[in-house]
Amino acid sequence: MLLTLARFRPGLVPPSGESGPPREIVVIGAHGGAGATTLAILLRPAWDMGIVPRPARDRPPLRAGGRPVVLVSRNTAAAAGRATTAVNAITWHGERVAVLAVVSDGLPEPVAAAYRFRVLTHRVGAIVRVPFVASLRVADDPARVDLPRKAGRAVADIRTEALSAASRGFTRTP
């Protein structure tokens, strides 16, 4: 499968070829509609890997090429369950989730979802909650949206945590 930067790309991410920690981030959704594509655009340079595929013989596992992995999930109970499944699938093949980005749907996070995300705390490098941004729903290009301060801070925190995880070697299991 072929991959291109900042677009949907199932499969492997080529090695960065740079010395030192990578600047690029691999973004993958725990489920459809998580907001991975939007977040990948906001985190450029980033590889948008679509969603974590269900395990199957003919599907290659995620290979991030030494780049930090950001897993994106909505803040619903069902989405939190899919995030748990996605973390299992990613870590089973030797990769690590540097950041779990939990994107708000505009409503309070259900107790069941909060519990499931809390259980994942020790299995991912960091959890960053991204607030709902109504203007992203209608934007043709998310990169042109002026994010509210809290959302901008969340995106910056995701990048900082992801790149910090990469510099600590938190991208592959030992």
CSV table of N, CA, C and O in Angstrom, one decimal, residues 47-149:
chain,number,residue,atom,x,y,z
A,47,TRP,N,1.1,12.0,9.5
A,47,TRP,CA,0.6,11.0,8.6
A,47,TRP,C,-0.8,10.6,9.1
A,47,TRP,O,-0.9,10.1,10.2
A,48,ASP,N,-1.8,10.7,8.3
A,48,ASP,CA,-3.1,10.3,8.6
A,48,ASP,C,-3.3,8.9,8.1
A,48,ASP,O,-3.4,8.6,6.9
A,49,MET,N,-3.4,8.0,9.1
A,49,MET,CA,-3.5,6.6,8.8
A,49,MET,C,-4.9,6.0,8.7
A,49,MET,O,-5.1,4.8,8.6
A,50,GLY,N,-5.9,6.9,8.8
A,50,GLY,CA,-7.3,6.4,8.7
A,50,GLY,C,-7.7,5.9,10.1
A,50,GLY,O,-7.5,6.5,11.1
A,51,ILE,N,-8.3,4.7,10.1
A,51,ILE,CA,-8.6,4.0,11.4
A,51,ILE,C,-7.9,2.7,11.6
A,51,ILE,O,-7.4,2.2,10.6
A,52,VAL,N,-7.7,2.3,12.8
A,52,VAL,CA,-7.1,1.1,13.1
A,52,VAL,C,-7.9,0.0,12.5
A,52,VAL,O,-9.0,-0.2,12.8
A,53,PRO,N,-7.2,-0.8,11.6
A,53,PRO,CA,-8.0,-1.9,11.0
A,53,PRO,C,-8.2,-3.1,12.0
A,53,PRO,O,-7.4,-3.3,12.9
A,54,ARG,N,-9.3,-3.7,11.8
A,54,ARG,CA,-9.6,-4.9,12.5
A,54,ARG,C,-8.6,-6.0,12.1
A,54,ARG,O,-8.2,-6.1,11.0
A,55,PRO,N,-8.1,-6.8,13.1
A,55,PRO,CA,-7.0,-7.7,12.7
A,55,PRO,C,-7.5,-8.7,11.7
A,55,PRO,O,-8.7,-9.2,11.7
A,56,ALA,N,-6.7,-9.0,10.7
A,56,ALA,CA,-7.0,-10.0,9.7
A,56,ALA,C,-5.7,-10.4,9.0
A,56,ALA,O,-4.7,-9.7,9.1
A,57,ARG,N,-5.7,-11.6,8.5
A,57,ARG,CA,-4.4,-12.1,7.9
A,57,ARG,C,-3.9,-11.2,6.8
A,57,ARG,O,-2.7,-11.1,6.7
A,58,ASP,N,-4.7,-10.6,5.9
A,58,ASP,CA,-4.2,-9.9,4.8
A,58,ASP,C,-4.0,-8.4,5.1
A,58,ASP,O,-3.6,-7.7,4.2
A,59,ARG,N,-4.2,-8.0,6.3
A,59,ARG,CA,-3.9,-6.6,6.7
A,59,ARG,C,-2.6,-6.5,7.5
A,59,ARG,O,-2.5,-7.1,8.5
A,60,PRO,N,-1.7,-5.6,7.0
A,60,PRO,CA,-0.5,-5.4,7.7
A,60,PRO,C,-0.8,-4.6,9.0
A,60,PRO,O,-1.7,-3.7,9.0
A,61,PRO,N,0.0,-4.8,10.0
A,61,PRO,CA,-0.2,-4.0,11.3
A,61,PRO,C,0.4,-2.6,11.0
A,61,PRO,O,1.1,-2.4,10.1
A,62,LEU,N,0.0,-1.7,11.9
A,62,LEU,CA,0.6,-0.3,11.8
A,62,LEU,C,2.1,-0.4,12.1
A,62,LEU,O,2.5,-1.0,13.1
A,63,ARG,N,2.8,0.2,11.2
A,63,ARG,CA,4.3,0.4,11.4
A,63,ARG,C,4.6,1.9,11.3
A,63,ARG,O,4.5,2.4,10.2
A,64,ALA,N,4.9,2.5,12.4
A,64,ALA,CA,5.0,4.0,12.4
A,64,ALA,C,6.4,4.5,12.0
A,64,ALA,O,6.6,5.7,11.9
A,65,GLY,N,7.3,3.6,11.7
A,65,GLY,CA,8.7,4.0,11.3
A,65,GLY,C,9.4,4.9,12.3
A,65,GLY,O,10.1,5.8,11.9
A,66,GLY,N,9.2,4.6,13.6
A,66,GLY,CA,9.9,5.3,14.6
A,66,GLY,C,9.2,6.6,15.0
A,66,GLY,O,9.6,7.3,15.9
A,67,ARG,N,8.1,7.0,14.3
A,67,ARG,CA,7.4,8.2,14.6
A,67,ARG,C,6.4,7.9,15.8
A,67,ARG,O,5.9,6.8,15.9
A,68,PRO,N,6.1,8.9,16.6
A,68,PRO,CA,5.1,8.8,17.6
A,68,PRO,C,3.7,8.6,17.1
A,68,PRO,O,3.3,9.2,16.1
A,69,VAL,N,2.9,7.7,17.7
A,69,VAL,CA,1.5,7.4,17.3
A,69,VAL,C,0.6,8.2,18.2
A,69,VAL,O,0.6,8.1,19.4
A,70,VAL,N,-0.4,8.9,17.6
A,70,VAL,CA,-1.5,9.6,18.2
A,70,VAL,C,-2.7,8.8,17.9
A,70,VAL,O,-3.1,8.8,16.7
A,71,LEU,N,-3.4,8.2,18.8
A,71,LEU,CA,-4.7,7.6,18.6
A,71,LEU,C,-5.8,8.5,19.0
A,71,LEU,O,-5.8,9.2,20.0
A,72,VAL,N,-6.8,8.6,18.1
A,72,VAL,CA,-7.8,9.6,18.2
A,72,VAL,C,-9.2,8.9,18.5
A,72,VAL,O,-9.5,7.9,17.8
A,73,SER,N,-9.9,9.4,19.5
A,73,SER,CA,-11.2,8.8,19.8
A,73,SER,C,-12.2,9.9,20.2
A,73,SER,O,-11.8,10.9,20.7
A,74,ARG,N,-13.5,9.7,20.0
A,74,ARG,CA,-14.5,10.6,20.5
A,74,ARG,C,-14.6,10.3,22.0
A,74,ARG,O,-14.0,9.3,22.5
A,75,ASN,N,-15.4,11.0,22.7
A,75,ASN,CA,-15.6,10.9,24.1
A,75,ASN,C,-16.8,10.1,24.5
A,75,ASN,O,-17.3,10.3,25.6
A,76,THR,N,-17.3,9.2,23.7
A,76,THR,CA,-18.5,8.5,24.0
A,76,THR,C,-18.1,7.1,24.6
A,76,THR,O,-17.0,6.7,24.5
A,77,ALA,N,-19.1,6.4,25.2
A,77,ALA,CA,-18.8,5.1,25.9
A,77,ALA,C,-18.4,4.1,24.8
A,77,ALA,O,-17.4,3.4,24.9
A,78,ALA,N,-19.1,4.1,23.7
A,78,ALA,CA,-18.8,3.1,22.6
A,78,ALA,C,-17.4,3.5,22.0
A,78,ALA,O,-16.6,2.5,21.7
A,79,ALA,N,-17.1,4.7,21.8
A,79,ALA,CA,-15.8,5.1,21.3
A,79,ALA,C,-14.7,4.7,22.2
A,79,ALA,O,-13.6,4.3,21.8
A,80,ALA,N,-14.9,4.9,23.5
A,80,ALA,CA,-13.9,4.5,24.5
A,80,ALA,C,-13.6,3.0,24.5
A,80,ALA,O,-12.4,2.6,24.6
A,81,GLY,N,-14.6,2.2,24.2
A,81,GLY,CA,-14.4,0.8,24.0
A,81,GLY,C,-13.6,0.5,22.8
A,81,GLY,O,-12.7,-0.4,22.8
A,82,ARG,N,-13.9,1.2,21.7
A,82,ARG,CA,-13.1,1.1,20.5
A,82,ARG,C,-11.6,1.5,20.7
A,82,ARG,O,-10.7,1.0,20.1
A,83,ALA,N,-11.4,2.6,21.5
A,83,ALA,CA,-10.1,3.0,21.8
A,83,ALA,C,-9.3,1.9,22.5
A,83,ALA,O,-8.1,1.7,22.3
A,84,THR,N,-9.9,1.2,23.4
A,84,THR,CA,-9.3,0.1,24.2
A,84,THR,C,-8.9,-1.0,23.2
A,84,THR,O,-7.8,-1.5,23.2
A,85,THR,N,-9.8,-1.3,22.3
A,85,THR,CA,-9.5,-2.3,21.3
A,85,THR,C,-8.3,-1.9,20.4
A,85,THR,O,-7.5,-2.6,20.0
A,86,ALA,N,-8.3,-0.6,20.0
A,86,ALA,CA,-7.3,0.0,19.1
A,86,ALA,C,-5.9,0.0,19.8
A,86,ALA,O,-4.9,-0.4,19.2
A,87,VAL,N,-5.9,0.3,21.1
A,87,VAL,CA,-4.6,0.3,21.9
A,87,VAL,C,-4.1,-1.2,21.9
A,87,VAL,O,-2.9,-1.4,21.7
A,88,ASN,N,-5.0,-2.1,22.1
A,88,ASN,CA,-4.6,-3.5,22.1
A,88,ASN,C,-4.0,-3.9,20.8
A,88,ASN,O,-3.0,-4.6,20.7
A,89,ALA,N,-4.7,-3.5,19.7
A,89,ALA,CA,-4.2,-3.9,18.3
A,89,ALA,C,-2.8,-3.2,18.0
A,89,ALA,O,-2.0,-3.9,17.5
A,90,ILE,N,-2.7,-2.0,18.4
A,90,ILE,CA,-1.4,-1.3,18.1
A,90,ILE,C,-0.3,-1.9,18.9
A,90,ILE,O,0.8,-2.1,18.4
A,91,THR,N,-0.5,-2.1,20.2
A,91,THR,CA,0.6,-2.6,21.1
A,91,THR,C,0.9,-4.0,20.8
A,91,THR,O,2.0,-4.5,21.1
A,92,TRP,N,-0.1,-4.8,20.4
A,92,TRP,CA,0.2,-6.2,20.1
A,92,TRP,C,1.3,-6.4,19.1
A,92,TRP,O,2.0,-7.3,19.1
A,93,HIS,N,1.4,-5.5,18.1
A,93,HIS,CA,2.4,-5.5,17.1
A,93,HIS,C,3.7,-4.7,17.4
A,93,HIS,O,4.5,-4.5,16.5
A,94,GLY,N,3.8,-4.3,18.6
A,94,GLY,CA,5.1,-3.7,19.0
A,94,GLY,C,5.2,-2.2,19.0
A,94,GLY,O,6.2,-1.6,19.4
A,95,GLU,N,4.1,-1.6,18.5
A,95,GLU,CA,4.1,-0.1,18.6
A,95,GLU,C,3.5,0.4,19.9
A,95,GLU,O,2.9,-0.4,20.6
A,96,ARG,N,3.7,1.6,20.2
A,96,ARG,CA,3.2,2.2,21.4
A,96,ARG,C,2.3,3.4,21.0
A,96,ARG,O,2.6,4.1,20.0
A,97,VAL,N,1.3,3.7,21.8
A,97,VAL,CA,0.5,4.9,21.6
A,97,VAL,C,1.1,6.0,22.5
A,97,VAL,O,1.1,5.9,23.7
A,98,ALA,N,1.7,7.0,21.8
A,98,ALA,CA,2.3,8.1,22.5
A,98,ALA,C,1.2,9.0,23.2
A,98,ALA,O,1.4,9.5,24.3
A,99,VAL,N,0.1,9.3,22.4
A,99,VAL,CA,-0.9,10.1,22.9
A,99,VAL,C,-2.3,9.5,22.5
A,99,VAL,O,-2.5,9.2,21.4
A,100,LEU,N,-3.2,9.5,23.5
A,100,LEU,CA,-4.6,9.2,23.2
A,100,LEU,C,-5.3,10.6,23.2
A,100,LEU,O,-5.4,11.2,24.2
A,101,ALA,N,-5.8,11.0,22.0
A,101,ALA,CA,-6.5,12.3,21.9
A,101,ALA,C,-8.0,12.0,22.0
A,101,ALA,O,-8.5,11.3,21.1
A,102,VAL,N,-8.6,12.5,23.0
A,102,VAL,CA,-10.1,12.2,23.2
A,102,VAL,C,-10.8,13.5,22.8
A,102,VAL,O,-10.7,14.6,23.4
A,103,VAL,N,-11.5,13.4,21.7
A,103,VAL,CA,-12.2,14.6,21.0
A,103,VAL,C,-13.6,14.6,21.5
A,103,VAL,O,-14.4,13.7,21.3
A,104,SER,N,-14.0,15.8,22.1
A,104,SER,CA,-15.3,16.0,22.6
A,104,SER,C,-16.3,16.1,21.5
A,104,SER,O,-16.1,16.6,20.4
A,105,ASP,N,-17.5,15.5,21.7
A,105,ASP,CA,-18.6,15.7,20.8
A,105,ASP,C,-19.5,16.8,21.2
A,105,ASP,O,-20.6,17.0,20.6
A,106,GLY,N,-19.1,17.6,22.1
A,106,GLY,CA,-19.9,18.8,22.5
A,106,GLY,C,-20.7,18.6,23.8
A,106,GLY,O,-21.3,19.5,24.3
A,107,LEU,N,-20.8,17.3,24.2
A,107,LEU,CA,-21.6,17.0,25.4
A,107,LEU,C,-20.6,16.5,26.5
A,107,LEU,O,-19.5,16.1,26.2
A,108,PRO,N,-21.1,16.4,27.7
A,108,PRO,CA,-20.2,15.9,28.8
A,108,PRO,C,-19.8,14.4,28.5
A,108,PRO,O,-20.6,13.7,28.0
A,109,GLU,N,-18.6,14.1,29.0
A,109,GLU,CA,-18.2,12.7,28.8
A,109,GLU,C,-18.9,11.8,29.7
A,109,GLU,O,-19.0,12.0,30.9
A,110,PRO,N,-19.5,10.7,29.2
A,110,PRO,CA,-20.2,9.8,30.0
A,110,PRO,C,-19.3,9.1,31.0
A,110,PRO,O,-18.1,8.9,30.8
A,111,VAL,N,-19.8,8.7,32.1
A,111,VAL,CA,-19.1,8.1,33.2
A,111,VAL,C,-18.4,6.8,32.7
A,111,VAL,O,-17.2,6.6,33.0
A,112,ALA,N,-19.1,6.0,31.9
A,112,ALA,CA,-18.5,4.8,31.4
A,112,ALA,C,-17.3,5.1,30.5
A,112,ALA,O,-16.3,4.4,30.5
A,113,ALA,N,-17.3,6.1,29.7
A,113,ALA,CA,-16.2,6.5,28.8
A,113,ALA,C,-15.1,7.0,29.7
A,113,ALA,O,-13.9,6.6,29.4
A,114,ALA,N,-15.3,7.8,30.6
A,114,ALA,CA,-14.3,8.4,31.5
A,114,ALA,C,-13.5,7.2,32.2
A,114,ALA,O,-12.3,7.2,32.3
A,115,TYR,N,-14.3,6.2,32.6
A,115,TYR,CA,-13.7,5.0,33.3
A,115,TYR,C,-12.8,4.3,32.3
A,115,TYR,O,-11.6,4.0,32.7
A,116,ARG,N,-13.3,4.0,31.1
A,116,ARG,CA,-12.5,3.3,30.1
A,116,ARG,C,-11.2,4.1,29.8
A,116,ARG,O,-10.1,3.5,29.6
A,117,PHE,N,-11.3,5.4,29.6
A,117,PHE,CA,-10.1,6.2,29.3
A,117,PHE,C,-9.1,6.2,30.5
A,117,PHE,O,-7.9,6.1,30.3
A,118,ARG,N,-9.6,6.2,31.7
A,118,ARG,CA,-8.8,6.2,32.9
A,118,ARG,C,-8.0,4.8,33.0
A,118,ARG,O,-6.9,4.8,33.3
A,119,VAL,N,-8.7,3.7,32.6
A,119,VAL,CA,-8.0,2.4,32.6
A,119,VAL,C,-6.9,2.4,31.6
A,119,VAL,O,-5.8,1.8,31.8
A,120,LEU,N,-7.0,3.2,30.5
A,120,LEU,CA,-5.9,3.3,29.5
A,120,LEU,C,-4.7,4.2,29.9
A,120,LEU,O,-3.7,4.1,29.2
A,121,THR,N,-4.9,4.9,30.9
A,121,THR,CA,-3.9,5.9,31.3
A,121,THR,C,-2.5,5.2,31.4
A,121,THR,O,-1.5,5.9,31.0
A,122,HIS,N,-2.4,4.0,31.9
A,122,HIS,CA,-1.0,3.4,32.1
A,122,HIS,C,-0.6,2.7,30.8
A,122,HIS,O,0.5,2.1,30.8
A,123,ARG,N,-1.4,2.7,29.8
A,123,ARG,CA,-1.0,2.0,28.6
A,123,ARG,C,-0.6,2.9,27.4
A,123,ARG,O,-0.2,2.4,26.4
A,124,VAL,N,-0.8,4.2,27.6
A,124,VAL,CA,-0.5,5.2,26.6
A,124,VAL,C,0.5,6.2,27.3
A,124,VAL,O,0.5,6.3,28.5
A,125,GLY,N,1.2,7.0,26.4
A,125,GLY,CA,2.1,8.0,27.0
A,125,GLY,C,1.4,9.1,27.7
A,125,GLY,O,1.8,9.5,28.8
A,126,ALA,N,0.3,9.6,27.1
A,126,ALA,CA,-0.5,10.7,27.7
A,126,ALA,C,-1.9,10.6,27.1
A,126,ALA,O,-2.1,10.1,26.0
A,127,ILE,N,-2.8,11.2,27.8
A,127,ILE,CA,-4.2,11.4,27.3
A,127,ILE,C,-4.5,12.9,27.3
A,127,ILE,O,-4.3,13.6,28.3
A,128,VAL,N,-4.9,13.4,26.1
A,128,VAL,CA,-5.2,14.8,26.0
A,128,VAL,C,-6.6,14.9,25.5
A,128,VAL,O,-7.0,14.3,24.5
A,129,ARG,N,-7.4,15.7,26.2
A,129,ARG,CA,-8.8,16.0,25.8
A,129,ARG,C,-8.8,17.2,24.9
A,129,ARG,O,-8.3,18.2,25.2
A,130,VAL,N,-9.5,17.0,23.8
A,130,VAL,CA,-9.7,18.1,22.8
A,130,VAL,C,-11.1,18.6,22.8
A,130,VAL,O,-12.0,17.8,22.6
A,131,PRO,N,-11.3,19.9,23.1
A,131,PRO,CA,-12.7,20.4,23.2
A,131,PRO,C,-13.4,20.4,21.9
A,131,PRO,O,-12.7,20.4,20.8
A,132,PHE,N,-14.7,20.4,21.9
A,132,PHE,CA,-15.5,20.5,20.7
A,132,PHE,C,-15.3,21.9,20.1
A,132,PHE,O,-15.3,22.9,20.8
A,133,VAL,N,-15.1,22.0,18.8
A,133,VAL,CA,-15.0,23.2,18.1
A,133,VAL,C,-16.0,23.2,16.9
A,133,VAL,O,-15.8,22.6,15.9
A,134,ALA,N,-17.1,24.0,17.1
A,134,ALA,CA,-18.2,24.0,16.1
A,134,ALA,C,-17.7,24.4,14.8
A,134,ALA,O,-18.1,23.9,13.7
A,135,SER,N,-16.8,25.4,14.7
A,135,SER,CA,-16.3,25.9,13.4
A,135,SER,C,-15.6,24.8,12.6
A,135,SER,O,-15.6,24.9,11.3
A,136,LEU,N,-15.1,23.8,13.2
A,136,LEU,CA,-14.4,22.7,12.4
A,136,LEU,C,-15.4,21.9,11.6
A,136,LEU,O,-15.1,21.3,10.6
A,137,ARG,N,-16.7,21.8,12.1
A,137,ARG,CA,-17.7,21.0,11.4
A,137,ARG,C,-18.1,21.6,10.1
A,137,ARG,O,-18.5,20.9,9.2
A,138,VAL,N,-17.9,22.9,9.9
A,138,VAL,CA,-18.4,23.5,8.6
A,138,VAL,C,-17.2,24.0,7.8
A,138,VAL,O,-17.4,24.4,6.6
A,139,ALA,N,-16.0,23.8,8.3
A,139,ALA,CA,-14.8,24.3,7.5
A,139,ALA,C,-14.4,23.3,6.4
A,139,ALA,O,-14.4,22.1,6.6
A,140,ASP,N,-14.1,23.9,5.2
A,140,ASP,CA,-13.5,23.1,4.2
A,140,ASP,C,-12.1,22.7,4.4
A,140,ASP,O,-11.6,21.6,4.1
A,141,ASP,N,-11.4,23.6,5.1
A,141,ASP,CA,-10.0,23.3,5.5
A,141,ASP,C,-9.7,23.6,6.9
A,141,ASP,O,-9.7,24.8,7.3
A,142,PRO,N,-9.6,22.6,7.7
A,142,PRO,CA,-9.4,22.8,9.2
A,142,PRO,C,-8.2,23.6,9.5
A,142,PRO,O,-8.2,24.3,10.6
A,143,ALA,N,-7.2,23.6,8.7
A,143,ALA,CA,-6.0,24.4,8.9
A,143,ALA,C,-6.3,25.9,8.9
A,143,ALA,O,-5.5,26.7,9.5
A,144,ARG,N,-7.4,26.4,8.3
A,144,ARG,CA,-7.7,27.8,8.2
A,144,ARG,C,-8.6,28.2,9.3
A,144,ARG,O,-9.0,29.4,9.4
A,145,VAL,N,-9.0,27.3,10.2
A,145,VAL,CA,-9.9,27.7,11.3
A,145,VAL,C,-9.1,28.3,12.5
A,145,VAL,O,-8.1,27.8,12.8
A,146,ASP,N,-9.6,29.4,13.0
A,146,ASP,CA,-8.9,30.0,14.2
A,146,ASP,C,-9.5,29.3,15.4
A,146,ASP,O,-10.6,29.4,15.7
A,147,LEU,N,-8.6,28.4,15.9
A,147,LEU,CA,-9.1,27.6,17.1
A,147,LEU,C,-9.2,28.4,18.3
A,147,LEU,O,-8.4,29.3,18.6
A,148,PRO,N,-10.2,28.1,19.1
A,148,PRO,CA,-10.3,28.8,20.5
A,148,PRO,C,-9.0,28.4,21.3
A,148,PRO,O,-8.4,27.4,21.0
A,149,ARG,N,-8.7,29.2,22.2
A,149,ARG,CA,-7.5,29.1,23.0
A,149,ARG,C,-7.3,27.7,23.6
A,149,ARG,O,-6.3,27.0,23.5
